[in-house]
Amino acid sequence: MKVNKYIGYLLVLGAFMGVSAQTQQVISTQDAINKILADSGKHFRDGLSALKANKRSESAEKFDKAVEAFLVSPFNIQSDQKLQACYSQLLETTYRLEFPSNQNLPQIRPLSATCGWNWNEADYHLADEVAQMARKMSAAPSNNAAIAAATGDKDAAVSADDLVGFNSQEFEPSPLDDLSRLELTPEELDIEGNPVAQQQYQYIQTAVSNRSLGFSFQVHPMIQQYINYYRGRGRKTMEVGLYRSGMFMSMARRIFREEGVPENVAWLGQVESAWKPVAMSHMAASGLWQFIPGTGQRFGLRRTAHVDERNSFDEATRASARYLKFLANRYGGNWELAMAAYNCGEGNVDRAIRRAGASNFWLAYPYLPRETRNYVPNILATILIANNPNQYGFGHVRPAPPLRYDRIRVPPSTNLSLIAQASDTTVQYIRYLNPHLRSNMTPPEPYIVNVPAGKVDNVMAVFRKMPASKVNNTNLANTVRGETWQTISNRTGVSVADLMTANPGMKTPRGKVMVPVLPANANRVQATSYARPTSGGPAPAASNVKVVKAQAGDTVAKLAARHGADPTEVAKFNGLLPNSVLGAGREIKLPSE
C-alpha cells in the first residue's frame, strides 16, 4: 500500500513538474516576444526624436530598425496575434509619417497601445508633436499643387505628402529636372550652316515619310537641334542612356507591343529616367516611367506601406503603355500630343490646343510648359539616334545585357531572406530585382516577385515542401555530397531530430534542406542564413580561436569589422556568408593570427 502511495506521489510530482516546465516555456516565449516589442518601440521612439530634429536620414534608419526587430526575430510574425498586429500597424504608421496626407495621418498613440509600449508622458508628448508636424506637412500646398490649382489641371497636382520621404536620398535624380532648365546654344540651334546637320535633317524627313519608325510625326528643325545637342555636350547623357537601355528595352518593347503602342515610343523611358528604376524628380514622379502618385493610381499602380509599384519593372511599364495609348486615343492618334500630355497632363495640353486652335503639337508649342516644349523633340531625337546609332556617331555604344529575371507568386508576408536562399543569391539582389518592395518582406497577401532567371523552379520547390505556417520561421541550408544530419546540425545549431522533422521523408540530406528557426528560449544557435563554405582552409587551432557574441542587428561582416577581422574568413570559419544576419548573443568564432 505504501508503494502504491509512493508511486502515486511520483506521478503527481511528475505531472506537476511537467506542467511547471510547460508554464516556464510559455513564460520564456512571452518574455522573448515582449522583448521584440520593446526593442521595436525603443527604435521607433528614437526615430520620432530624429524626425522632430529634422534628421530625416537618421529617422529612416531608426524606423527601419523598429521593423527589423520583427524580421530578425525567430518567431513567425503571422502566428502570434500581438506580433502581427504591432508589425502591421508599425508599417502603416511609419509609411504615414514618411508620406503624410490629410486622409491618412499617422496614428502614433494607437500604435503604442497595440504594441504595448510602456511609454511615459514625455514619449506621448513627442508622439503628438511629430503627428502635428505630419498634419502641417500634409496641409502645406506644394508648388505643383499651386500650379494645378491655378490651371485647373487635376492630373498634374502633387500634394506635399508626395514631396517628402525618409529615404528620398536613396533615389537618383531624374533627368527631367535638368531637361526643364535646358537651353540650346547657338551652335546647337544652327542647321543651315552645318553640312552634317543638314544631311541628318534630310534623313529625318526620309524616315518619317517611310514610316520606318512605326508611327508618324511632323518633322521640325528642333528635333535636329536636339540631335546636335546629343552629338556635342549631351553626348555622355546619350551614351549612358543607350547603354542602360539594354537592361529594360526588350521588356519595354514586348509590353508596348502587347498593349498596341508603337514599340519605339518606349524610348520615352530614356528621357524620363535614363532607365533608372529608382529615379525621382523634384515633383515626386518616380520609377522608370516617372509616374506621380495620382496618375500611377489611375493606371493600377499601388502605393501602400508595403509596395510602391511606380518603381516596379513590368507593372509600371504596362501602366505607362496603357496611359500613352489612352492619351493617343484622346488626341486622335497624335503621338506628339500624347507624349506632351504624358509630361504635363491632359489639362495643360487641352488648353494649349484651344489657344492654338488646332490639334497640332507645334502649333500648340508656345502655350505649353517649358519642360514639355523641350520634352517632345527630345524624345523624337532619342528615337532617331537609337534606331540608327552609327548615323549619329554612337555606333561604339554596346547596350548592357538585358536584365533577366523570372516571376513567381509567393505566400503572404514572405521574408526576402528565404527567397534569396532558395534562389542562391542575396537579399540585396532580390531587392534590386524588386525596387517596388518597401521592406524585406512581401505584402500580407500572395504577391508576384522577381527572382533571378532560371531559379523559379528552385523557389517553387521550396514553397511546395514548406507549409505556409513555416514560411517565416524556416531557413535553408545548402548541402554537399556525403553530408549527414549531424554535420548540418553542427553548423546550424539545430538538433538532428528537429532537422529531420522539418524535412520529412528525407533520409539523408540532399540539395537544400529546411532549417527551422527555433524560439529564442530554445538552447539553439540562432541564424537567418546558412551556406556551407566552398573553399575553406584548415580550421585554426583551438588556442587561436576567439569567441565573441553578436549584437542586435549584426551581420558577419559588421561583427568582423568591429573586431578587425576579415569578414570572408570569419564567414567561412563559422559556415556562414558575410551578409548572414546574426541574432543578439550568438557566439561567433574569430580565427586569430
Coordinates of C-alpha atoms in Angstrom, one line a residue:
M1 CA 0.0 0.0 0.0
K2 CA 2.8 2.3 0.8
V3 CA 4.4 1.5 -2.5
N4 CA 1.2 2.5 -4.3
K5 CA 1.1 5.8 -2.4
Y6 CA 4.7 6.4 -3.3
I7 CA 4.1 5.7 -7.0
G8 CA 1.1 8.0 -6.9
Y9 CA 3.1 10.7 -5.3
L10 CA 5.8 10.4 -8.0
L11 CA 3.1 10.6 -10.7
V12 CA 1.6 13.7 -9.2
L13 CA 5.0 15.2 -8.8
G14 CA 5.9 14.3 -12.4
A15 CA 2.7 15.8 -13.7
F16 CA 3.3 18.9 -11.6
M17 CA 6.9 19.2 -12.9
G18 CA 5.7 18.7 -16.5
V19 CA 3.1 21.5 -16.1
S20 CA 5.6 23.7 -14.4
A21 CA 8.1 23.1 -17.3
Q22 CA 5.4 23.9 -19.9
T23 CA 4.4 27.0 -17.9
Q24 CA 8.0 28.1 -17.7
Q25 CA 8.4 27.7 -21.5
V26 CA 5.3 29.7 -22.2
I27 CA 6.6 32.5 -19.9
S28 CA 10.0 32.4 -21.6
T29 CA 8.4 32.6 -25.0
Q30 CA 6.2 35.5 -23.9
D31 CA 9.3 37.3 -22.5
A32 CA 11.0 36.9 -25.8
I33 CA 8.0 38.3 -27.7
N34 CA 7.8 41.2 -25.2
K35 CA 11.5 41.9 -25.8
I36 CA 10.9 42.1 -29.6
L37 CA 8.1 44.6 -29.0
A38 CA 10.1 46.6 -26.5
D39 CA 13.1 46.8 -28.8
S40 CA 10.9 47.9 -31.7
G41 CA 9.3 50.6 -29.5
K42 CA 12.7 52.0 -28.5
H43 CA 13.9 52.3 -32.1
F44 CA 10.6 53.8 -33.1
R45 CA 10.8 56.4 -30.3
D46 CA 14.4 57.2 -31.4
G47 CA 13.0 57.7 -34.9
L48 CA 10.4 60.1 -33.7
S49 CA 13.2 62.2 -31.9
A50 CA 15.3 62.3 -35.0
L51 CA 12.3 63.2 -37.2
K52 CA 11.4 66.1 -34.8
A53 CA 15.0 67.3 -35.2
N54 CA 14.6 67.1 -39.0
K55 CA 17.3 64.4 -39.2
R56 CA 15.3 62.5 -41.8
S57 CA 18.1 60.1 -42.8
E58 CA 18.7 59.2 -39.2
S59 CA 14.9 58.8 -38.5
A60 CA 14.7 56.5 -41.5
E61 CA 17.4 54.3 -40.0
K62 CA 15.7 54.2 -36.7
F63 CA 12.3 53.3 -38.2
D64 CA 14.0 50.6 -40.2
K65 CA 15.5 49.1 -37.1
A66 CA 12.0 49.2 -35.5
V67 CA 10.8 47.0 -38.4
E68 CA 13.9 44.8 -38.4
A69 CA 13.3 43.9 -34.8
F70 CA 10.5 41.7 -36.1
L71 CA 12.3 40.5 -39.2
V72 CA 15.3 39.1 -37.4
S73 CA 13.3 37.5 -34.7
P74 CA 13.0 33.7 -34.6
F75 CA 9.2 33.9 -34.4
N76 CA 6.7 33.6 -37.2
I77 CA 5.0 37.0 -37.1
Q78 CA 1.8 35.7 -38.5
S79 CA 1.4 33.0 -35.8
D80 CA 1.3 35.5 -32.9
Q81 CA -1.7 37.9 -32.9
K82 CA 0.1 40.6 -30.9
L83 CA 3.2 40.5 -33.1
Q84 CA 1.2 40.5 -36.3
A85 CA -1.0 43.5 -35.1
C86 CA 2.0 45.5 -34.0
Y87 CA 4.1 44.8 -37.1
S88 CA 1.2 45.7 -39.5
Q89 CA 0.3 48.9 -37.6
L90 CA 4.0 49.8 -37.3
L91 CA 4.5 49.6 -41.1
E92 CA 1.4 51.6 -41.8
T93 CA 2.3 54.3 -39.2
T94 CA 5.9 54.6 -40.5
Y95 CA 4.6 55.0 -44.0
R96 CA 2.1 57.7 -42.9
L97 CA 5.0 59.5 -41.2
E98 CA 7.0 59.3 -44.4
F99 CA 4.2 60.4 -46.7
P100 CA 1.6 62.3 -44.5
S101 CA -1.7 63.1 -46.0
N102 CA -4.9 64.7 -44.7
Q103 CA -6.8 61.5 -45.4
N104 CA -4.4 59.2 -43.5
L105 CA -2.5 60.9 -40.7
P106 CA -0.2 58.8 -38.6
Q107 CA -1.9 57.2 -35.5
I108 CA 1.1 57.0 -33.1
R109 CA -0.8 56.7 -29.8
P110 CA -2.9 53.8 -31.0
L111 CA 0.3 52.1 -32.3
S112 CA 1.8 52.4 -28.8
A113 CA -1.3 50.8 -27.3
T114 CA -1.3 47.9 -29.9
C115 CA 2.3 47.1 -29.3
G116 CA 2.1 47.5 -25.5
W117 CA 5.0 50.0 -25.3
N118 CA 5.5 51.3 -21.8
W119 CA 5.7 55.0 -22.8
N120 CA 5.8 57.9 -20.3
E121 CA 4.2 61.3 -20.7
A122 CA 7.3 62.7 -22.4
D123 CA 7.1 59.9 -25.0
Y124 CA 3.5 60.7 -25.7
H125 CA 4.2 64.4 -25.9
L126 CA 6.9 63.7 -28.5
A127 CA 4.5 61.5 -30.5
D128 CA 1.9 64.2 -30.5
E129 CA 4.4 66.8 -31.7
V130 CA 5.5 64.6 -34.6
A131 CA 1.9 63.8 -35.5
Q132 CA 1.3 67.6 -35.6
M133 CA 4.3 68.1 -37.8
A134 CA 2.8 65.5 -40.2
R135 CA -0.5 67.3 -40.2
K136 CA 1.1 70.6 -41.1
M137 CA 3.1 69.0 -43.9
S138 CA 0.0 67.3 -45.4
A139 CA -1.8 70.7 -45.3
A140 CA 1.1 72.7 -47.0
P141 CA 0.5 73.1 -50.7
S142 CA 3.4 72.2 -53.0
N143 CA 4.4 74.3 -56.0
N144 CA 2.9 71.8 -58.3
A145 CA -0.4 71.7 -56.4
A146 CA -0.4 75.5 -56.7
I147 CA 0.2 75.3 -60.4
A148 CA -2.6 72.7 -60.7
A149 CA -5.0 74.9 -58.7
A150 CA -4.2 77.9 -61.0
T151 CA -4.5 75.9 -64.2
G152 CA -7.3 73.5 -63.2
D153 CA -5.2 70.5 -64.2
K154 CA -6.1 67.9 -61.6
D155 CA -3.9 65.3 -63.1
A156 CA -0.8 67.4 -62.6
A157 CA -1.4 68.1 -58.9
V158 CA 1.0 66.6 -56.4
S159 CA 0.5 67.3 -52.8
A160 CA 3.1 68.0 -50.2
D161 CA 3.0 64.4 -48.9
D162 CA 4.5 63.4 -52.3
L163 CA 7.5 65.6 -51.8
V164 CA 8.8 64.2 -48.6
G165 CA 10.2 60.9 -47.6
F166 CA 12.8 59.5 -45.3
N167 CA 14.5 57.5 -48.0
S168 CA 14.5 60.1 -50.8
Q169 CA 18.3 60.3 -50.6
E170 CA 18.4 56.7 -51.9
F171 CA 16.7 57.7 -55.1
E172 CA 18.6 59.0 -58.1
P173 CA 17.7 62.4 -59.7
S174 CA 15.5 62.2 -62.7
P175 CA 16.9 63.7 -66.0
L176 CA 13.6 65.6 -66.3
D177 CA 14.8 68.1 -63.7
D178 CA 17.7 69.1 -66.0
L179 CA 15.6 68.9 -69.1
S180 CA 13.2 71.6 -67.7
R181 CA 16.2 74.0 -67.5
L182 CA 17.9 73.1 -70.7
E183 CA 18.7 75.9 -73.2
L184 CA 20.2 75.1 -76.6
T185 CA 23.3 77.0 -77.6
P186 CA 23.5 79.0 -81.0
E187 CA 25.8 76.2 -82.4
E188 CA 23.2 73.5 -81.5
L189 CA 20.4 75.6 -83.0
D190 CA 22.3 76.0 -86.3
I191 CA 21.3 73.6 -89.1
E192 CA 21.7 75.6 -92.2
G193 CA 25.4 76.4 -91.5
N194 CA 26.2 72.8 -90.6
P195 CA 26.5 70.4 -93.5
V196 CA 26.3 67.3 -91.2
A197 CA 23.2 68.6 -89.5
Q198 CA 21.7 69.4 -92.9
Q199 CA 22.3 65.8 -94.1
Q200 CA 20.9 64.3 -90.9
Y201 CA 17.8 66.6 -91.1
Q202 CA 17.1 65.2 -94.6
Y203 CA 17.4 61.7 -93.1
I204 CA 14.7 62.5 -90.6
Q205 CA 12.4 63.6 -93.4
T206 CA 13.0 60.3 -95.2
A207 CA 12.5 58.2 -92.1
V208 CA 9.2 60.0 -91.3
S209 CA 7.9 59.7 -94.9
N210 CA 8.7 56.0 -95.0
R211 CA 7.1 55.4 -91.6
S212 CA 10.1 53.3 -90.7
L213 CA 9.8 54.1 -87.0
G214 CA 6.4 52.6 -86.6
F215 CA 4.5 55.8 -86.2
S216 CA 4.3 59.2 -87.8
F217 CA 5.2 62.7 -86.5
Q218 CA 5.8 66.1 -88.0
V219 CA 9.4 66.9 -89.0
H220 CA 10.6 70.1 -87.2
P221 CA 14.1 71.7 -87.0
M222 CA 14.0 71.4 -83.2
I223 CA 14.3 67.6 -83.5
Q224 CA 17.6 68.0 -85.4
Q225 CA 18.7 70.7 -82.9
Y226 CA 18.4 68.2 -80.0
I227 CA 20.4 65.7 -82.1
N228 CA 23.0 68.4 -82.4
Y229 CA 22.9 68.7 -78.6
Y230 CA 23.4 65.0 -78.1
R231 CA 26.3 64.8 -80.6
G232 CA 28.0 67.6 -78.6
R233 CA 27.7 68.5 -74.9
G234 CA 24.9 65.9 -74.3
R235 CA 27.0 63.0 -75.7
K236 CA 27.6 61.5 -72.3
T237 CA 23.9 61.5 -71.4
M238 CA 23.1 59.7 -74.6
E239 CA 25.8 57.2 -74.2
V240 CA 24.7 56.3 -70.7
G241 CA 21.1 56.1 -71.8
L242 CA 21.8 53.8 -74.8
Y243 CA 24.0 51.6 -72.6
R244 CA 21.4 51.3 -69.8
S245 CA 18.5 50.8 -72.3
G246 CA 19.8 47.3 -72.9
M247 CA 18.7 46.3 -69.5
F248 CA 15.0 47.2 -70.0
M249 CA 14.3 47.9 -73.6
S250 CA 13.4 44.4 -74.7
M251 CA 10.9 44.1 -71.9
A252 CA 9.5 47.5 -72.7
R253 CA 9.2 46.7 -76.4
R254 CA 7.3 43.5 -75.6
I255 CA 4.9 45.1 -73.3
F256 CA 4.3 48.2 -75.5
R257 CA 3.6 45.8 -78.4
E258 CA 1.2 43.8 -76.3
E259 CA -0.7 47.0 -75.4
G260 CA -0.9 48.2 -79.0
V261 CA 1.6 51.0 -78.6
P262 CA 4.4 51.6 -81.2
E263 CA 7.5 50.0 -79.8
N264 CA 9.7 53.0 -80.5
V265 CA 7.6 55.1 -78.2
A266 CA 9.1 53.1 -75.4
W267 CA 12.3 55.3 -75.8
L268 CA 10.3 57.8 -73.8
G269 CA 11.7 55.9 -70.8
Q270 CA 15.2 57.1 -71.6
V271 CA 14.2 60.8 -71.4
E272 CA 12.0 60.1 -68.3
S273 CA 14.5 58.3 -66.1
A274 CA 17.7 57.4 -68.1
W275 CA 16.5 53.8 -67.4
K276 CA 17.0 54.1 -63.6
P277 CA 14.2 52.3 -61.7
V278 CA 14.7 54.5 -58.7
A279 CA 14.8 57.8 -60.4
M280 CA 12.7 60.5 -58.7
S281 CA 12.0 64.0 -60.0
H282 CA 11.6 67.1 -57.8
M283 CA 7.8 66.7 -58.4
A284 CA 7.9 63.3 -56.8
A285 CA 7.5 61.4 -60.1
S286 CA 9.2 58.0 -59.6
G287 CA 10.4 55.0 -61.4
L288 CA 11.4 54.1 -64.9
W289 CA 8.3 55.8 -66.3
Q290 CA 8.1 58.7 -63.7
F291 CA 4.6 58.3 -62.5
I292 CA 3.3 60.8 -60.0
P293 CA 1.2 59.1 -57.3
G294 CA -2.2 60.2 -58.7
T295 CA -1.6 59.0 -62.3
G296 CA 0.0 55.8 -61.1
Q297 CA -3.1 55.1 -59.1
R298 CA -5.3 55.8 -62.1
F299 CA -3.5 53.1 -64.0
G300 CA -3.3 50.4 -61.3
L301 CA 0.0 51.1 -59.6
R302 CA -0.5 50.6 -55.8
R303 CA 1.3 52.7 -53.3
T304 CA 1.0 51.3 -49.8
A305 CA 3.1 50.7 -46.7
H306 CA 4.4 47.6 -48.3
V307 CA 4.9 48.5 -52.0
D308 CA 5.3 51.4 -54.4
E309 CA 4.6 49.9 -57.7
R310 CA 5.6 53.0 -59.6
N311 CA 9.2 51.7 -59.1
S312 CA 8.3 48.2 -60.5
F313 CA 9.6 46.9 -63.8
D314 CA 6.7 45.1 -65.6
E315 CA 3.7 46.7 -63.8
A316 CA 4.9 50.2 -64.3
T317 CA 5.9 49.6 -67.9
R318 CA 2.5 48.2 -68.7
A319 CA 0.8 51.2 -66.9
S320 CA 2.9 53.5 -69.0
A321 CA 1.9 51.9 -72.2
R322 CA -1.8 52.0 -71.3
Y323 CA -1.5 55.6 -70.3
L324 CA 0.2 56.5 -73.6
K325 CA -2.4 54.6 -75.5
F326 CA -5.2 56.4 -73.6
L327 CA -3.6 59.7 -74.5
A328 CA -3.1 58.9 -78.1
N329 CA -6.8 57.9 -78.4
R330 CA -7.7 61.2 -76.7
Y331 CA -5.7 63.2 -79.3
G332 CA -6.8 61.2 -82.4
G333 CA -3.7 59.2 -82.8
N334 CA -1.3 62.1 -82.5
W335 CA 1.7 60.7 -80.6
E336 CA 3.4 64.1 -80.2
L337 CA 0.4 65.4 -78.2
A338 CA 0.2 62.1 -76.3
M339 CA 3.8 62.5 -75.2
A340 CA 3.2 66.1 -74.3
A341 CA 0.3 65.1 -72.1
Y342 CA 2.3 62.3 -70.5
N343 CA 4.7 65.0 -69.3
C344 CA 2.4 67.9 -68.3
G345 CA -1.1 66.3 -68.1
E346 CA -4.1 66.3 -70.3
G347 CA -5.4 69.6 -68.9
N348 CA -2.4 71.6 -70.0
V349 CA -2.4 70.1 -73.5
D350 CA -6.1 70.7 -73.9
R351 CA -5.8 74.3 -73.0
A352 CA -2.8 74.7 -75.4
I353 CA -4.8 73.2 -78.2
R354 CA -7.7 75.5 -77.6
R355 CA -5.4 78.6 -77.6
A356 CA -3.7 77.3 -80.8
G357 CA -6.9 76.5 -82.5
A358 CA -5.6 73.2 -83.8
S359 CA -4.7 69.7 -82.5
N360 CA -1.1 70.1 -83.6
F361 CA 1.9 69.9 -81.2
W362 CA 4.0 72.5 -83.0
L363 CA 1.1 75.0 -83.2
A364 CA 0.3 74.4 -79.5
Y365 CA 4.0 74.6 -78.7
P366 CA 4.1 78.2 -77.5
Y367 CA 1.3 77.6 -75.0
L368 CA 2.8 74.5 -73.3
P369 CA 5.1 74.5 -70.2
R370 CA 8.8 75.0 -70.9
E371 CA 9.7 71.4 -69.9
T372 CA 7.2 70.0 -72.3
R373 CA 8.4 72.1 -75.1
N374 CA 11.8 70.5 -74.6
Y375 CA 10.4 67.1 -73.8
V376 CA 8.7 66.0 -77.1
P377 CA 11.5 66.9 -79.5
N378 CA 14.0 65.4 -77.1
I379 CA 12.2 62.0 -77.2
L380 CA 11.9 62.2 -81.0
A381 CA 15.7 62.9 -81.3
T382 CA 16.4 60.0 -78.9
I383 CA 14.2 57.6 -81.1
L384 CA 16.1 58.6 -84.2
I385 CA 19.5 58.2 -82.6
A386 CA 18.6 54.9 -81.0
N387 CA 17.4 53.5 -84.3
N388 CA 20.5 54.4 -86.2
P389 CA 23.3 55.0 -83.8
N390 CA 26.0 54.7 -86.5
Q391 CA 24.4 57.6 -88.4
Y392 CA 24.8 59.9 -85.4
G393 CA 28.2 58.8 -84.1
F394 CA 27.0 56.4 -81.3
G395 CA 27.8 53.1 -83.0
H396 CA 30.5 52.4 -80.4
V397 CA 28.0 52.1 -77.6
R398 CA 27.1 48.5 -76.8
P399 CA 23.9 48.2 -74.8
A400 CA 24.0 46.4 -71.5
P401 CA 22.8 42.8 -71.4
P402 CA 19.0 42.5 -70.7
L403 CA 18.1 42.2 -67.1
R404 CA 16.9 38.7 -66.9
Y405 CA 14.5 37.5 -64.2
D406 CA 11.6 35.2 -63.6
R407 CA 8.4 36.0 -61.8
I408 CA 6.7 33.8 -59.1
R409 CA 3.8 34.3 -56.8
V410 CA 4.9 33.8 -53.1
P411 CA 2.9 33.4 -49.9
P412 CA 1.8 36.4 -47.9
S413 CA 4.5 38.2 -45.8
T414 CA 7.4 36.2 -47.1
N415 CA 10.8 37.3 -45.9
L416 CA 13.1 38.1 -48.8
S417 CA 15.9 36.2 -47.0
L418 CA 14.0 33.0 -47.7
I419 CA 13.6 33.9 -51.4
A420 CA 17.2 34.8 -51.6
Q421 CA 18.3 31.5 -50.0
A422 CA 16.0 29.5 -52.3
S423 CA 17.4 31.2 -55.4
D424 CA 21.0 31.1 -54.3
T425 CA 21.5 34.8 -54.2
T426 CA 21.5 37.7 -51.7
V427 CA 18.7 39.8 -50.2
Q428 CA 20.3 42.8 -51.8
Y429 CA 19.9 41.3 -55.3
I430 CA 16.3 40.4 -54.6
R431 CA 15.7 44.0 -53.6
Y432 CA 17.5 45.1 -56.8
L433 CA 15.1 43.0 -58.9
N434 CA 12.1 44.3 -56.9
P435 CA 12.7 48.0 -56.3
H436 CA 9.0 48.5 -55.6
L437 CA 9.2 46.5 -52.3
R438 CA 9.5 48.9 -49.4
S439 CA 10.9 46.4 -46.9
N440 CA 12.5 42.9 -46.7
M441 CA 9.1 41.3 -46.6
T442 CA 6.4 40.9 -49.3
P443 CA 2.9 42.3 -48.7
P444 CA 0.5 40.4 -46.5
E445 CA -1.2 38.7 -49.5
P446 CA 0.0 36.4 -52.2
Y447 CA 2.3 38.6 -54.3
I448 CA 4.4 38.2 -57.5
V449 CA 8.1 38.9 -57.1
N450 CA 11.0 38.8 -59.5
V451 CA 13.7 36.2 -58.9
P452 CA 17.0 35.5 -60.8
A453 CA 16.5 33.9 -64.2
G454 CA 16.4 30.1 -64.1
K455 CA 15.7 29.9 -60.3
V456 CA 11.9 29.9 -60.4
D457 CA 11.8 26.0 -60.1
N458 CA 14.1 26.1 -57.1
V459 CA 11.9 28.7 -55.3
M460 CA 8.7 26.8 -56.2
A461 CA 10.2 23.6 -54.9
V462 CA 10.9 25.2 -51.5
F463 CA 7.4 26.6 -51.2
R464 CA 5.8 23.3 -52.3
K465 CA 7.6 21.4 -49.4
M466 CA 7.2 24.1 -46.9
P467 CA 3.9 24.6 -45.0
A468 CA 2.5 28.1 -45.2
S469 CA 2.8 28.4 -41.4
K470 CA 6.5 27.8 -41.6
V471 CA 7.4 30.3 -44.3
N472 CA 8.7 32.9 -41.8
N473 CA 10.4 30.7 -39.3
T474 CA 12.4 28.5 -41.6
N475 CA 15.7 29.0 -43.3
L476 CA 17.6 26.9 -45.9
A477 CA 20.9 25.2 -45.8
N478 CA 22.8 24.0 -48.9
T479 CA 24.2 20.5 -48.6
V480 CA 27.1 18.7 -50.3
R481 CA 27.6 15.1 -51.2
G482 CA 28.4 12.9 -48.2
E483 CA 26.9 15.3 -45.5
T484 CA 24.9 13.9 -42.7
W485 CA 22.2 15.4 -40.5
Q486 CA 24.8 15.7 -37.8
T487 CA 27.2 17.8 -39.8
I488 CA 24.3 20.2 -40.7
S489 CA 23.3 20.2 -37.0
N490 CA 26.8 21.2 -36.1
R491 CA 26.9 24.2 -38.3
T492 CA 23.3 25.4 -37.8
G493 CA 22.9 24.7 -34.1
V494 CA 19.6 22.9 -34.7
S495 CA 19.3 19.4 -33.4
V496 CA 19.2 16.3 -35.7
A497 CA 15.7 15.5 -34.6
D498 CA 14.4 19.0 -35.4
L499 CA 16.1 18.9 -38.8
M500 CA 14.6 15.6 -39.7
T501 CA 11.2 16.7 -38.5
A502 CA 11.5 19.8 -40.8
N503 CA 12.4 17.6 -43.8
P504 CA 10.0 14.6 -43.6
G505 CA 10.8 11.7 -45.9
M506 CA 14.5 12.8 -46.5
K507 CA 16.6 10.0 -45.0
T508 CA 19.9 11.8 -45.8
P509 CA 20.3 15.5 -46.6
R510 CA 20.4 16.5 -50.2
G511 CA 20.1 19.7 -52.1
K512 CA 18.5 22.5 -50.0
V513 CA 17.2 21.4 -46.6
M514 CA 14.9 23.3 -44.3
V515 CA 16.3 24.6 -41.1
P516 CA 13.7 25.6 -38.5
V517 CA 14.2 28.8 -36.6
L518 CA 13.5 27.8 -33.0
P519 CA 12.2 30.1 -30.3
A520 CA 14.7 32.3 -28.6
N521 CA 14.3 30.4 -25.3
A522 CA 15.4 27.1 -27.0
N523 CA 19.0 26.2 -26.4
R524 CA 20.0 26.5 -30.0
V525 CA 22.2 28.8 -32.2
Q526 CA 20.0 31.4 -33.9
A527 CA 20.7 32.3 -37.5
T528 CA 18.9 33.6 -40.6
S529 CA 21.1 32.5 -43.4
Y530 CA 23.2 29.4 -43.9
A531 CA 25.7 28.3 -46.6
R532 CA 28.4 25.7 -46.5
P533 CA 31.8 27.2 -47.1
T534 CA 33.1 26.0 -50.5
S535 CA 36.8 26.5 -50.1
G536 CA 37.9 26.9 -46.6
G537 CA 41.4 26.1 -45.4
P538 CA 42.2 24.1 -42.3
A539 CA 40.5 25.3 -39.2
P540 CA 42.7 27.3 -36.8
A541 CA 43.8 25.5 -33.7
A542 CA 41.6 25.9 -30.7
S543 CA 44.1 28.0 -29.0
N544 CA 44.0 30.5 -31.8
V545 CA 40.2 30.9 -31.7
K546 CA 38.5 33.9 -30.0
V547 CA 34.7 33.6 -29.3
V548 CA 32.7 36.8 -29.3
K549 CA 28.9 37.5 -29.0
A550 CA 26.9 39.2 -31.7
Q551 CA 24.9 42.3 -31.0
A552 CA 21.4 43.0 -32.2
G553 CA 21.4 43.8 -36.0
D554 CA 24.9 42.4 -36.6
T555 CA 25.9 40.7 -39.8
V556 CA 29.0 38.6 -40.0
A557 CA 30.7 41.5 -41.9
K558 CA 29.7 44.1 -39.3
L559 CA 30.9 41.9 -36.4
A560 CA 34.1 41.1 -38.2
A561 CA 34.8 44.8 -38.9
R562 CA 34.2 45.7 -35.3
H563 CA 36.8 43.2 -34.2
G564 CA 39.3 43.9 -37.0
A565 CA 38.9 40.5 -38.7
D566 CA 38.5 39.5 -42.3
P567 CA 34.7 39.1 -42.9
T568 CA 35.2 36.3 -45.6
E569 CA 37.5 34.3 -43.2
V570 CA 35.1 34.7 -40.3
A571 CA 32.1 33.6 -42.5
K572 CA 34.0 30.5 -43.8
F573 CA 35.1 29.5 -40.3
N574 CA 31.5 29.7 -39.0
G575 CA 29.8 28.1 -42.1
L576 CA 28.0 31.4 -42.9
L577 CA 28.0 34.1 -45.5
P578 CA 29.5 37.6 -44.9
N579 CA 26.0 39.1 -45.1
S580 CA 24.4 36.5 -42.8
V581 CA 22.3 38.2 -40.1
L582 CA 23.2 37.2 -36.6
G583 CA 20.8 37.1 -33.6
A584 CA 21.8 39.0 -30.5
G585 CA 24.0 36.9 -28.2
R586 CA 25.0 34.4 -30.9
E587 CA 28.5 33.2 -30.3
I588 CA 30.9 33.6 -33.3
K589 CA 34.4 32.2 -33.5
L590 CA 37.1 34.6 -34.8
P591 CA 40.3 33.0 -36.1
S592 CA 43.2 34.9 -34.7
E593 CA 46.7 35.4 -36.2

